[in-house]
CSV table of C-alpha atoms in Angstrom, one decimal:
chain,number,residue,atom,x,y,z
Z,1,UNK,CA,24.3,43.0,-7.9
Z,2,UNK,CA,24.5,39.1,-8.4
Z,3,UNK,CA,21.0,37.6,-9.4
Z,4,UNK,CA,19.2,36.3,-6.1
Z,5,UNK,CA,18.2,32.2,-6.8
Z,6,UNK,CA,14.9,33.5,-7.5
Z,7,UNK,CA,16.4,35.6,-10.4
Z,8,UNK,CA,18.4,33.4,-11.7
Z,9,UNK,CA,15.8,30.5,-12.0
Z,10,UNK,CA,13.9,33.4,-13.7
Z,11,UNK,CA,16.8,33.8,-16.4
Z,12,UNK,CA,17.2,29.6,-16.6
Z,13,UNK,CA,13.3,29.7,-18.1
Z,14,UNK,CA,14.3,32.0,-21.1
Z,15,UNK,CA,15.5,29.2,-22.0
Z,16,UNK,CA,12.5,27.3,-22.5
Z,17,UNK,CA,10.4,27.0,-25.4
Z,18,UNK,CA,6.6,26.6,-26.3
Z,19,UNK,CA,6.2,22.6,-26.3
Z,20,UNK,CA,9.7,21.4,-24.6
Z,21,UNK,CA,9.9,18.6,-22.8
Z,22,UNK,CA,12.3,19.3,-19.6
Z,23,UNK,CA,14.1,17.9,-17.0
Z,24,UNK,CA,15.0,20.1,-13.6
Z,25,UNK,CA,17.4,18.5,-11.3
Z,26,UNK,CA,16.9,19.0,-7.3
Z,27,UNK,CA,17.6,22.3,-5.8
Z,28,UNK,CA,17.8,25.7,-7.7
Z,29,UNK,CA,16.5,24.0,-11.1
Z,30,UNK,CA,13.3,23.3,-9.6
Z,31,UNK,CA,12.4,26.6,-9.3
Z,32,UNK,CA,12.8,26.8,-12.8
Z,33,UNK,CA,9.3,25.6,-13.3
Z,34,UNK,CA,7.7,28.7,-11.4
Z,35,UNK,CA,8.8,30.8,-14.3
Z,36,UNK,CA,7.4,28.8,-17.5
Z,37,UNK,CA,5.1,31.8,-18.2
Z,38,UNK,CA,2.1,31.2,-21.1
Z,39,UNK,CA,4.4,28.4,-22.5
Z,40,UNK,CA,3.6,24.6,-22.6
Z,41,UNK,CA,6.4,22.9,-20.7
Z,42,UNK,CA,6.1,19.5,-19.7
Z,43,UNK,CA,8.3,19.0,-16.8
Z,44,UNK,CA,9.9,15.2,-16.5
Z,45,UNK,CA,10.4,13.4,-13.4
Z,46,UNK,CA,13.0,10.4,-13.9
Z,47,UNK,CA,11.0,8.4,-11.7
Z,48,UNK,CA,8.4,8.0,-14.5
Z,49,UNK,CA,6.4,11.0,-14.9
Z,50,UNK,CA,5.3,13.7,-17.6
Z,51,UNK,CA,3.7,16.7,-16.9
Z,52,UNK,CA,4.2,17.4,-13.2
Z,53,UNK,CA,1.5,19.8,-11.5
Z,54,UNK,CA,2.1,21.8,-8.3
Z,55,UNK,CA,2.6,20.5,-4.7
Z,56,UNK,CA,-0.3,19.2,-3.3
Z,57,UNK,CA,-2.7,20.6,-0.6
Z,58,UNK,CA,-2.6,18.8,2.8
Z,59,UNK,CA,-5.8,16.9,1.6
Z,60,UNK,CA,-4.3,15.7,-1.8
Z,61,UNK,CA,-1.1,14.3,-0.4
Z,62,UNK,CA,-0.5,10.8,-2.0
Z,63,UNK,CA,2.6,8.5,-1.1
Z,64,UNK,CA,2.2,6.8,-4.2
Z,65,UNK,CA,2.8,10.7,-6.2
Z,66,UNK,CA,6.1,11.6,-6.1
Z,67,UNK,CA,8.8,13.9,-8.0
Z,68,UNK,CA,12.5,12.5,-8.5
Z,69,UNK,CA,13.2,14.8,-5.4
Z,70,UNK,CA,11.3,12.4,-3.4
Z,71,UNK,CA,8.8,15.4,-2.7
Z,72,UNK,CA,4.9,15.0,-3.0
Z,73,UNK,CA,3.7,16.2,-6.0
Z,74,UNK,CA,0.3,16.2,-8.3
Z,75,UNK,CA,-0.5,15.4,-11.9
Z,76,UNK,CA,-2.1,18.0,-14.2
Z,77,UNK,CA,-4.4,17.5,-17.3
Z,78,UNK,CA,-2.3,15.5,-19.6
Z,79,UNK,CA,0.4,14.4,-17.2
Z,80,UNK,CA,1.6,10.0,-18.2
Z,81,UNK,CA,2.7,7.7,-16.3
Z,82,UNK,CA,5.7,5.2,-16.6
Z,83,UNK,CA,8.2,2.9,-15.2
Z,84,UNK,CA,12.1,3.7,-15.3
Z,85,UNK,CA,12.9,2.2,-18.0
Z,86,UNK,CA,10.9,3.6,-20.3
Z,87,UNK,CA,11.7,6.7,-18.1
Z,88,UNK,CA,15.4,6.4,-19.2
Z,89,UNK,CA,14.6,5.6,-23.1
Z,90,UNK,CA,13.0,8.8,-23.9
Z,91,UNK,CA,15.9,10.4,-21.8
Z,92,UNK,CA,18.8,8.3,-22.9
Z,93,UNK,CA,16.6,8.8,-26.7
Z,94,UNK,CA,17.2,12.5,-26.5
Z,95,UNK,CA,13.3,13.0,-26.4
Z,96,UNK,CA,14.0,15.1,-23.7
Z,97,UNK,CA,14.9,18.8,-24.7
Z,98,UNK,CA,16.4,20.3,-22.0
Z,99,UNK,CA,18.1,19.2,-19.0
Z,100,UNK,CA,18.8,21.8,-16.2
Z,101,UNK,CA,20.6,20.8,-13.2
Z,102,UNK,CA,23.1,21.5,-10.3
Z,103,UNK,CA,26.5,21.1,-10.2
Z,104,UNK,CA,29.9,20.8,-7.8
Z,105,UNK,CA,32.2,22.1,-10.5
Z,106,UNK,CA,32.3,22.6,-14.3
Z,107,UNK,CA,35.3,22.7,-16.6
Z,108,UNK,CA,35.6,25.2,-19.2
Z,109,UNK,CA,35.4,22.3,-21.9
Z,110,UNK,CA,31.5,21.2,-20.2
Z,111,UNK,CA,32.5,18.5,-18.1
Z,112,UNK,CA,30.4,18.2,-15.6
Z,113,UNK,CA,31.1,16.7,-11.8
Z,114,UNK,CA,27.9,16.6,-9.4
Z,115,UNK,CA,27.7,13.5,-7.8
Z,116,UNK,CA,30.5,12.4,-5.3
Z,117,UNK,CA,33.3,13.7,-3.0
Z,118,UNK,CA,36.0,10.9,-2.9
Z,119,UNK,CA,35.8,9.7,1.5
Z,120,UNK,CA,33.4,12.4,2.4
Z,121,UNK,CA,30.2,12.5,0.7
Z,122,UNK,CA,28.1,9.3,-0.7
Z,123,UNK,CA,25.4,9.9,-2.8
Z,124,UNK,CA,25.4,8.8,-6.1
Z,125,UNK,CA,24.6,10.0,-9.7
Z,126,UNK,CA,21.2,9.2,-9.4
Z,127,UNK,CA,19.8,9.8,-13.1
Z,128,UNK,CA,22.3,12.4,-13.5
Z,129,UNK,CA,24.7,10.8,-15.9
Z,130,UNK,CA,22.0,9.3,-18.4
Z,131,UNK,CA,20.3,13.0,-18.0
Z,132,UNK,CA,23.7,14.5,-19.2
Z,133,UNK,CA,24.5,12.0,-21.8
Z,134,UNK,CA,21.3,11.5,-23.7
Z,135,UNK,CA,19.7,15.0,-23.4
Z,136,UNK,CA,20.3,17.2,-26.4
Z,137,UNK,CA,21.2,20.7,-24.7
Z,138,UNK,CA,22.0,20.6,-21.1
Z,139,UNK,CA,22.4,23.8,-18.6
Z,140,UNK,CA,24.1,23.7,-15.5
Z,141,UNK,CA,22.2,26.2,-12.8
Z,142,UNK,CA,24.4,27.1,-9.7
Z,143,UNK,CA,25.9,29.5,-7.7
Z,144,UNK,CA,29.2,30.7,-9.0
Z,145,UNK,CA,31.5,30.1,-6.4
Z,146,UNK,CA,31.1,27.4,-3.3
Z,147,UNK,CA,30.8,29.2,0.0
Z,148,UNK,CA,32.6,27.3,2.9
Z,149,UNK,CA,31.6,27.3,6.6
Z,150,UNK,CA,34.9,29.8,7.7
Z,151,UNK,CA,33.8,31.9,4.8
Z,152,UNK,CA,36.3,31.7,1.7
Z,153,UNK,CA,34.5,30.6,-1.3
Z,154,UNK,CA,36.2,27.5,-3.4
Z,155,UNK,CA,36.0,28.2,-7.7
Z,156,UNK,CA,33.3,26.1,-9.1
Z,157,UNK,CA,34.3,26.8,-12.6
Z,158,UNK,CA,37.5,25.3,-13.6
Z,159,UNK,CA,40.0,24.3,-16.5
Z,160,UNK,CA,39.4,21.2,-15.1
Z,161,UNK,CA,37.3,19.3,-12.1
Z,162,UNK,CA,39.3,17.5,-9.7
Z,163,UNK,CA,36.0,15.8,-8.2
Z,164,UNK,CA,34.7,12.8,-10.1
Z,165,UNK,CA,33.0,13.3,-13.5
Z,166,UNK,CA,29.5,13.2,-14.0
Z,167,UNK,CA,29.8,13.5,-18.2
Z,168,UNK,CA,32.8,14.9,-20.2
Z,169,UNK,CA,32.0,18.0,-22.6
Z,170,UNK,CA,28.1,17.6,-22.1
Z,171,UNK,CA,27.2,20.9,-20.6
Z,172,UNK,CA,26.1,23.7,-23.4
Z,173,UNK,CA,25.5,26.5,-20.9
Z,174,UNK,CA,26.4,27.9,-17.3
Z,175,UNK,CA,24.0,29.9,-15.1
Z,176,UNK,CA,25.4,31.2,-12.1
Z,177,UNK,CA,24.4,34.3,-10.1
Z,178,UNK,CA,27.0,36.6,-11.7
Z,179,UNK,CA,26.1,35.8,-15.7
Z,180,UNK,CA,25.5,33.2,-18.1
Z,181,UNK,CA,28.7,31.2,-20.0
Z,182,UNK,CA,28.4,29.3,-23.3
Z,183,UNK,CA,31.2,26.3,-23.5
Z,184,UNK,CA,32.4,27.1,-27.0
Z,185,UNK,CA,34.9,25.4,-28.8
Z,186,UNK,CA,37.6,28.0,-27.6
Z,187,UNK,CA,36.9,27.9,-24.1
Z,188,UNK,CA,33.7,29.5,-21.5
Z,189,UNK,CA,32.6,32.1,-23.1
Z,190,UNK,CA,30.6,35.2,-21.1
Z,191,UNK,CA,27.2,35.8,-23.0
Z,192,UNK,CA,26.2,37.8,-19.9
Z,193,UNK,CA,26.3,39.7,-16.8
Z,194,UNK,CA,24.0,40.1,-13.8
Z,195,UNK,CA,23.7,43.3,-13.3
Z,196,UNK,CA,26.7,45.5,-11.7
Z,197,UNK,CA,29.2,42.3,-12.1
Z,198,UNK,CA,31.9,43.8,-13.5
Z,199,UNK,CA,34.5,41.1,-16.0
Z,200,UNK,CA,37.0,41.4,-13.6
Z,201,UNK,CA,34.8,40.1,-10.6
Z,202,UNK,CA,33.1,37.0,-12.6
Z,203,UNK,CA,36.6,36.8,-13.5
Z,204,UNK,CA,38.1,36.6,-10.3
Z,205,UNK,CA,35.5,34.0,-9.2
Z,206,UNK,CA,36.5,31.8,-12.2
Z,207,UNK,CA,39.4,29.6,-12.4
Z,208,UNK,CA,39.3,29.5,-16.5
Z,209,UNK,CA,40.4,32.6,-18.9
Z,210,UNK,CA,37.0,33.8,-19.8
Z,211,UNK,CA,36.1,35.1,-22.9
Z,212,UNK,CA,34.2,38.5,-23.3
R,1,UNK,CA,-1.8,-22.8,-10.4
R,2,UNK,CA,-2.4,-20.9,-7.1
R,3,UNK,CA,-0.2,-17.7,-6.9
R,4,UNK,CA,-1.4,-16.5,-4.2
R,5,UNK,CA,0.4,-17.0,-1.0
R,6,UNK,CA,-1.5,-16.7,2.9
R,7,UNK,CA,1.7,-14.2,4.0
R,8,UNK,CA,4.6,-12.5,2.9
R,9,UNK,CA,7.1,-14.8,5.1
R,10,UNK,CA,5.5,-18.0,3.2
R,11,UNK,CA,5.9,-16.1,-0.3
R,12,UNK,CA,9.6,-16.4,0.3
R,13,UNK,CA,9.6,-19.7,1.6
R,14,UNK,CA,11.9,-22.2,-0.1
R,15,UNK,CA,12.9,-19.3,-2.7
R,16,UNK,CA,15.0,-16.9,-0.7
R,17,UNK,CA,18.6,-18.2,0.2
R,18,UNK,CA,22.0,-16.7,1.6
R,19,UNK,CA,24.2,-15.1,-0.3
R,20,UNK,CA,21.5,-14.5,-3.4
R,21,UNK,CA,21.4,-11.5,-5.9
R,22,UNK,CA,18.1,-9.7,-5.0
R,23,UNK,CA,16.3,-7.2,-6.8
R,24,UNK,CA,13.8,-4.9,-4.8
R,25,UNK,CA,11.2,-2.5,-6.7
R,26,UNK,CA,10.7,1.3,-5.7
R,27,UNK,CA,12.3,4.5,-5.5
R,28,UNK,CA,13.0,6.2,-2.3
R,29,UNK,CA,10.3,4.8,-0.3
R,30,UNK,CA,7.6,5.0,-2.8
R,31,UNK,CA,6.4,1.6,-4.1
R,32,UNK,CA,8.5,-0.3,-2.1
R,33,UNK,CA,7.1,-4.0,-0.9
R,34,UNK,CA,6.9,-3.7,2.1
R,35,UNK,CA,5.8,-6.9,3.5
R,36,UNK,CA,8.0,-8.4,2.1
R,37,UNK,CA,11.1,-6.5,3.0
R,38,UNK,CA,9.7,-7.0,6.4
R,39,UNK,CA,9.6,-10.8,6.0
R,40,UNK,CA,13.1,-11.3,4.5
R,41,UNK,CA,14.4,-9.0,7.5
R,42,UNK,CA,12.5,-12.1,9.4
R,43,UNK,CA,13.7,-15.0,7.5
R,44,UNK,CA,17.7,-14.0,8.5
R,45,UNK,CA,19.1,-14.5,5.1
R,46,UNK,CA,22.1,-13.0,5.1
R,47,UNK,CA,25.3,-12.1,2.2
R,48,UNK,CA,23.0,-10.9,-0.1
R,49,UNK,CA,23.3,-8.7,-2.5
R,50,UNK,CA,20.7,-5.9,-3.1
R,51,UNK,CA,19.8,-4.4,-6.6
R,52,UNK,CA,17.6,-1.4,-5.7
R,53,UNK,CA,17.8,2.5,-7.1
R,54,UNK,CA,17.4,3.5,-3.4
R,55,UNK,CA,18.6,2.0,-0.1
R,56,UNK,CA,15.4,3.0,2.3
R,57,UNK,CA,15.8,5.1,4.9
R,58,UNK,CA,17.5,4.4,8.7
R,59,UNK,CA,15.1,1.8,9.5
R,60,UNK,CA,12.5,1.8,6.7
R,61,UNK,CA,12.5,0.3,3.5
R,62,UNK,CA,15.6,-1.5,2.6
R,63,UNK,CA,17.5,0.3,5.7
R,64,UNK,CA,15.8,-2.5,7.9
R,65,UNK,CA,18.3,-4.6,5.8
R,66,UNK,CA,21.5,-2.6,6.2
R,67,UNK,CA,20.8,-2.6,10.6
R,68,UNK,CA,20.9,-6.3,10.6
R,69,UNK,CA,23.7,-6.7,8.4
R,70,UNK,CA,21.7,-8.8,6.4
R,71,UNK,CA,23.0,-7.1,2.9
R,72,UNK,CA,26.9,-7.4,1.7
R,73,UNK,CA,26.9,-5.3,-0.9
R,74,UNK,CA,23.8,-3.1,-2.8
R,75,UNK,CA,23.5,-1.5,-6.2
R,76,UNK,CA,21.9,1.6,-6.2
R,77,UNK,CA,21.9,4.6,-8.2
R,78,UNK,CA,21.6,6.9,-4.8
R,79,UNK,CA,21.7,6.1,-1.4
R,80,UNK,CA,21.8,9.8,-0.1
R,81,UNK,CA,18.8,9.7,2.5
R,82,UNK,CA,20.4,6.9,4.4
R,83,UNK,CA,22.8,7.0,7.1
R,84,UNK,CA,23.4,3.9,7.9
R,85,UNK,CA,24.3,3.2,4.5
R,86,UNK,CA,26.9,6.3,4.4
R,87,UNK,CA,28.6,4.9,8.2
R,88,UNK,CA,28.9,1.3,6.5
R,89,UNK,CA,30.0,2.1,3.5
R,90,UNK,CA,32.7,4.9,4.6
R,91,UNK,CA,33.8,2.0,7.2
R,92,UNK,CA,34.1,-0.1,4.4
R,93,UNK,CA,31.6,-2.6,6.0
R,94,UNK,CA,29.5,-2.8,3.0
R,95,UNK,CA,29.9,-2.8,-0.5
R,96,UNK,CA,29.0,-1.0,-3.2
R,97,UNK,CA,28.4,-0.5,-7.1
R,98,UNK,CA,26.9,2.8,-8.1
R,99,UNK,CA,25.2,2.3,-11.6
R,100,UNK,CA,23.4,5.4,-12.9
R,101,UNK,CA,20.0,4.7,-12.7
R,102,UNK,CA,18.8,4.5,-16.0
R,103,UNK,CA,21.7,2.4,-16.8
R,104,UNK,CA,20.1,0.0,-13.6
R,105,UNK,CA,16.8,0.6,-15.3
R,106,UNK,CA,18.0,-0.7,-18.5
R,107,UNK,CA,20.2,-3.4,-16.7
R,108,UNK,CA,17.0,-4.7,-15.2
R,109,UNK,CA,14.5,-4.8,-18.2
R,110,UNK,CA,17.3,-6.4,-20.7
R,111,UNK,CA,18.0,-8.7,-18.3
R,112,UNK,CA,14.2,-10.0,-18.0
R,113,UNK,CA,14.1,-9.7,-21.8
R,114,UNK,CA,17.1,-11.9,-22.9
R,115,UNK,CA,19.5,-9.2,-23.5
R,116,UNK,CA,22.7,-10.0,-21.9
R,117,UNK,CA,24.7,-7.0,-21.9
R,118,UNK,CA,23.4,-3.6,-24.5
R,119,UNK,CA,25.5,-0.1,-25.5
R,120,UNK,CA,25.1,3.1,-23.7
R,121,UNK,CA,26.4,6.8,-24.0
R,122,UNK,CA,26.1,7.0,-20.2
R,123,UNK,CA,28.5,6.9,-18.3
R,124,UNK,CA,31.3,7.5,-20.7
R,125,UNK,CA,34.5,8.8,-19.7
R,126,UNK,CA,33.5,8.5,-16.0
R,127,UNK,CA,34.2,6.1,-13.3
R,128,UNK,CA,31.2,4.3,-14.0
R,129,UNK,CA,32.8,3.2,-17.2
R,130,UNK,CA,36.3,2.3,-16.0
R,131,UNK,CA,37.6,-1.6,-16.9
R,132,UNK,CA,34.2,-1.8,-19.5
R,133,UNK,CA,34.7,-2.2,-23.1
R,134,UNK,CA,33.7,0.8,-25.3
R,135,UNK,CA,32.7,0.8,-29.2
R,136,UNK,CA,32.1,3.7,-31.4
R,137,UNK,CA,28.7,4.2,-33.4
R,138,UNK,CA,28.5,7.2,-35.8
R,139,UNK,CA,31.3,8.6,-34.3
R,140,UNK,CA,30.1,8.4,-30.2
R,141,UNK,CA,32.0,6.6,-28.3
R,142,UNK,CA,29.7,3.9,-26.0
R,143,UNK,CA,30.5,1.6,-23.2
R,144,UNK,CA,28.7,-1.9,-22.7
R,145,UNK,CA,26.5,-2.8,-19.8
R,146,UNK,CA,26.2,-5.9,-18.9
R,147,UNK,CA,22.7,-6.8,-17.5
R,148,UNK,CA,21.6,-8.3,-14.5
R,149,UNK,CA,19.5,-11.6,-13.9
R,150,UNK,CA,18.6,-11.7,-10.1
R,151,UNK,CA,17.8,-14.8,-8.7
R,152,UNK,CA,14.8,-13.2,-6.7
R,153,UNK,CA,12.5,-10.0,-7.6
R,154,UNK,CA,10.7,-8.2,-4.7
R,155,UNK,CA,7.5,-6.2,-6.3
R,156,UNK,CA,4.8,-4.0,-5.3
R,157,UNK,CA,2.0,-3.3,-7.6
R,158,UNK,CA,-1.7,-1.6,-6.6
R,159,UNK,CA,-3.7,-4.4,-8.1
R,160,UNK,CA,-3.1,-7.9,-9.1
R,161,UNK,CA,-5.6,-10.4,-10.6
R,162,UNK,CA,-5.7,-13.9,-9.4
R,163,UNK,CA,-2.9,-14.7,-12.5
R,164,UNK,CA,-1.0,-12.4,-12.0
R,165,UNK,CA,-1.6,-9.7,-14.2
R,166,UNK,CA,-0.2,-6.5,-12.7
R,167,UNK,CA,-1.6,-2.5,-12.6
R,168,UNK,CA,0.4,0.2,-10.6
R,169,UNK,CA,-0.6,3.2,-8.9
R,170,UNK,CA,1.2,6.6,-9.8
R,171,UNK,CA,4.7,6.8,-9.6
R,172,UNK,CA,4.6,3.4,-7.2
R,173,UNK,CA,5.4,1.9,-11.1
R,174,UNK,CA,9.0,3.5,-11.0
R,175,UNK,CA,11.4,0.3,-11.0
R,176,UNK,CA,8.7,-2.3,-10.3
R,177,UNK,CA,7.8,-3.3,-13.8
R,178,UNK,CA,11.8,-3.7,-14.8
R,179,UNK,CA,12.5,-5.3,-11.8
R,180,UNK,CA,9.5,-8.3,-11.8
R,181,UNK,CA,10.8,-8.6,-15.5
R,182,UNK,CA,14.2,-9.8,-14.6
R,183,UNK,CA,13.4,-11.9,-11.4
R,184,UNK,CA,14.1,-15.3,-12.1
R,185,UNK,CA,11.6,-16.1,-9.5
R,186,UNK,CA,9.0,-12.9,-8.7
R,187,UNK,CA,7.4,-12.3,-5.6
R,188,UNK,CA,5.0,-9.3,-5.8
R,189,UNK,CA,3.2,-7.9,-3.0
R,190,UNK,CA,-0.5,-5.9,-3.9
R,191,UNK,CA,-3.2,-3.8,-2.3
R,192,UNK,CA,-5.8,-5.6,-3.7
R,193,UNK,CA,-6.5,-9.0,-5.5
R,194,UNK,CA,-9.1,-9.1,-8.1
R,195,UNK,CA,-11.3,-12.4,-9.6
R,196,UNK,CA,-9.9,-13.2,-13.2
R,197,UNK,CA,-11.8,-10.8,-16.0
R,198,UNK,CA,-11.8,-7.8,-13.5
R,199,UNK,CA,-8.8,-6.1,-15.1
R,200,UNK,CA,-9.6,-5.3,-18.5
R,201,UNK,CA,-6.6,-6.1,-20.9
R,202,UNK,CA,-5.8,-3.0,-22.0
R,203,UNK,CA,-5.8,-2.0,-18.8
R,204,UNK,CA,-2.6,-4.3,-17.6
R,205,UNK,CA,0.8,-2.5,-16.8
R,206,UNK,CA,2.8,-6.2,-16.8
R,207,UNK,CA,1.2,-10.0,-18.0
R,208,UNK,CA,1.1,-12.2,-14.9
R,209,UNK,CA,3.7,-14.4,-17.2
R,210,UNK,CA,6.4,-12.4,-15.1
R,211,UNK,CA,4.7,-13.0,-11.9
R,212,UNK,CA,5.2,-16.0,-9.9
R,213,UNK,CA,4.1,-15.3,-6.5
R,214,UNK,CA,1.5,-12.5,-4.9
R,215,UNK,CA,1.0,-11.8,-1.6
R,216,UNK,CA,-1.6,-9.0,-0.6
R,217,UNK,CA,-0.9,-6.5,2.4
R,218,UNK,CA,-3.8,-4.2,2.0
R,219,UNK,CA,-2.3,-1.6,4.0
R,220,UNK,CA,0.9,-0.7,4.1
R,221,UNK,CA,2.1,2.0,5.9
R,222,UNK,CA,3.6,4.1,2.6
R,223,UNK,CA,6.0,6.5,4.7
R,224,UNK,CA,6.2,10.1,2.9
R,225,UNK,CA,9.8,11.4,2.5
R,226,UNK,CA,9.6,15.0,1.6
R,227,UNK,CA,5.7,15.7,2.3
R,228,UNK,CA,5.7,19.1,0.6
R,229,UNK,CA,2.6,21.0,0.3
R,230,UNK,CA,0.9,24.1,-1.0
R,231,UNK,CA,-1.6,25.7,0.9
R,232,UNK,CA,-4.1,26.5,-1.3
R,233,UNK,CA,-5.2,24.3,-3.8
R,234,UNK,CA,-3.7,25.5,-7.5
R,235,UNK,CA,-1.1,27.6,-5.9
C-alpha cells in the first residue's frame, strides 16, 4: 500500500529535529507541520515570518497575516516579524535547517525542476530557488509518478529533467508515496519502502537505476 | 518640509512619468498600496515597467495595471494567481523577467543601499543565470545580480509619523521596507499619521530619510486571497 498524503507528511516530520528552523513549500509540505509532535519547530514563511501558528478562527482573520501560500494564518508565542530581505538572508545564510517542498521532476543527481512548463504554465520560482540554494539539507515531498487526466502516469524521477531547473544537485532526499530515496554520490538510492511496494514497482515508476 | 500629500493622485503628481521603472511593495495582495495603485491606474501613465514579487489579481492590486495596458513589462518572482497576466504574457503582449524572489529582495535593498550589483548561489545553473557572469568563492560557483534603482517606489506601511518614519503591520512588511529603500523618489501610503514623538525610536521599522512622500487612506479594502480558517480556536 503506497502512503496516503497524510502518511507521507507523517514520515517527512521524522525528519525534523528539537529546535529546527523549517521551511514547507505549498501543497503536501504544509501538512508537514501537523506532525511536529513534542518538538520545537519553528516554521518559516518567506514572506517574513518565524514561528507560524494555526489558521485562524473566522473572528481572528487578519489580511495583514499571511503564510507564503497567500493563506491566513496566526502568530504563536515567540513568532518575529520581517521584511523579504532579511527573509532571504537567513535563507540564502543557510540559517534555515530544512527546506521541504514540491516538485515536477527530480534527477537522480538532486536537480530539482518545480517552477515552469515552457508555453503552458506561468508561474514562477517564487522563493523556490534561493530556498534550494541556501538551505543546508533540502527534501523534496511528492507523489511519485504524475497522474494525467486520460489516466497514464508521466515518471517524476529521472536521470535527468527535461523541464526547466529550479537548482542543480541541491536535493538530499526524496519522499514520495512508495518510499524514501537518498541522492548519493552513485545515483538515488532506496532507503525505504511504503509498505507492500515491492523494488520492482518503485522501480517501474522510476526512470533512474535505483539502488537497493 | 511637508510630506504629507491631501490624495494619492496628487502624491504622484509631477513624479510619475511614461515609460518609468516602478517598484510596488506587497506580496500577493497583502500590503499592497492601494491608493496608490488606484491613482496611477488614474493618471494613464503608460510603458512602464513594474518591479513587484506579485502581479495582483484579475482586477486588484497590480492586475488593475495589466487590464489597461498600462504595464510593458513586470518583474516578479510569481505571477500565478493572475490571469490576465498568464493570457498577456503567453500572447507575448507583455514582458517578462522572473527573478527569484529573494534575489528581487536583495536586488531591491542593495540597490537603496549603494550596492550596484552583489554574488549569489541562487539561481545557479538555471535559466535565471544564463548570459550573467559567475565567480567561484571557496569552491561554489556564484552568479552576479545586478541591482535595481527604480525611479519611483510605491509603499504601504500601518503607521507613519509626520517625517516619515515608518512601522508595518504583520506580514504587510514583506517587500515594503526593500522597496521604499531603493525608490529614488518614495511615495508611501499609511493607515494612520501620527504627530512627531508618537513613535518611539526603537519602535521604527524604516527612518523617514527613505520616505519622501505619504499619503493616508485609512481604509483600504485589504482583499483576502486564500481566507483559510479553523473552526475552533487552537485547533
Amino acid at each position: 500500500m503506497p502512503w496516503t498524503q497524510e502518511q507521507m507528511a507523517a514520515r517527512a516530520a521524522q525528519e525534523l529535529q528539537d529546535g529546527f528552523y523549517v521551511n514547507l513549500g505549498i501543497g503536501i509540505p504544509t501538512l508537514v507541520a501537523n506532525y511536529t509532535g513534542d518538538k520545537e519547530v519553528w516554521l518559516q514563511s518567506e514572506n517574513g515570518m518565524l514561528g507560524i501558528g494555526a489558521f485562524p478562527t473566522e473572528d481572528q482573520v487578519d489580511p495583514d497575516l499571511i503564510n507564503a501560500g497567500k493563506q491566513t494564518v496566526t502568530t504563536i508565542a515567540g513568532s518575529s516579524i520581517f521584511g523579504s530581505h532579511d527573509s532571504f538572508a537567513m535563507i540564502r545564510g543557510g540559517k534555515i535547517n530544512l527546506s521541504i517542498l514540491g516538485a515536477m521532476q527530480v534527477s537522480e543527481r538532486g536537480d530539482l525542476a518545480n517552477w515552469m512548463i515552457p508555453g503552458k504554465m506561468v508561474k514562477g520560482m517564487g522563493g523556490a530557488m534561493d530556498l534550494v540554494a541556501g538551505v543546508p539539507r533540502v527534501i523534496v515531498l511528492m507523489e511519485h509518478v504524475a497522474r494525467k487526466k486520460d489516466g497514464s502516469e508521466d515518471h517524476k524521477i529521472l536521470t535527468q529533467c527535461t523541464l526547466p531547473l529550479t537548482g542543480v544537485g541541491v536535493v538530499d532526499r526524496i519522499i514520495t508515496d512508495l518510499g524514501v530515496m537518498d541522492v548519493t554520490p552513485q545515483g538515488l538510492k532506496v532507503v525505504e519502502l511504503a509498505p507492500c511496494v515491492s523494488r520492482e514497482l518503485i522501480a517501474s515508476k522510476s526512470s533512474v537505476n535505483l539502488i537497493f | 518640509m511637508n510630506k504629507l500629500f491631501p490624495s494619492a493622485a496628487a502624491a504622484l503628481e509631477g513624479v510619475v512619468q511614461d515609460g518609468q521603472l516602478i517598484a510596488v511593495g506587497g506580496f500577493g495582495l497583502c500590503g499592497i498600496p492601494e491608493a496608490l495603485i488606484d491613482a496611477l491606474r488614474d493618471s494613464g501613465v503608460k510603458n512602464l515597467t513594474a518591479i513587484s514579487n506579485n502581479a495582483g489579481v484579475d482586477s486588484f492590486g497590480l492586475g488593475k495595471l495589466l487590464e489597461t495596458r498600462q504595464i510593458r513589462k513586470m518583474i516578479a518572482s510569481y505571477v500565478g494567481e493572475n490571469k490576465e497576466f498568464e493570457r498577456q504574457y503567453l500572447a507575448g503582449e507583455l514582458e517578462l523577467e522572473f527573478t527569484p524572489q529573494g534575489t528581487l529582495a536583495e536586488k531591491l535593498r542593495a540597490g537603496g543601499a549603494g550596492i550596484p550589483a552583489f554574488f549569489t548561489k541562487t539561481g545557479v545553473g538555471t535559466l535565471v543565470a544564463e548570459g550573467k557572469e559567475t565567480r567561484e568563492f571557496e569552491g561554489e560557483t556564484y552568479v552576479m545580480e545586478r541591482s535595481l534603482l527604480p525611479e519611483v517606489s510605491l509603499v504601504k506601511a500601518d503607521i507613519a509619523d509626520t517625517s516619515g518614519n515608518l512601522r508595518f503591520r504583520y506580514t504587510a512588511r514583506n517587500f515594503n521596507p526593500a522597496v521604499a529603500m531603493a525608490g529614488k523618489i518614495c511615495i508611501v501610503e499609511v493607515e494612520k499619521i501620527l504627530p512627531l514623538g508618537q513613535l518611539h525610536p526603537d519602535d521604527i521599522h524604516l527612518p523617514g530619510i527613505y520616505v519622501h512622500r505619504l499619503v493616508l487612506n485609512t481604509q483600504p479594502e485589504k482583499r483576502i486571497e486564500k481566507r483559510t480558517v479553523t473552526v475552533k480556536a487552537g485547533v
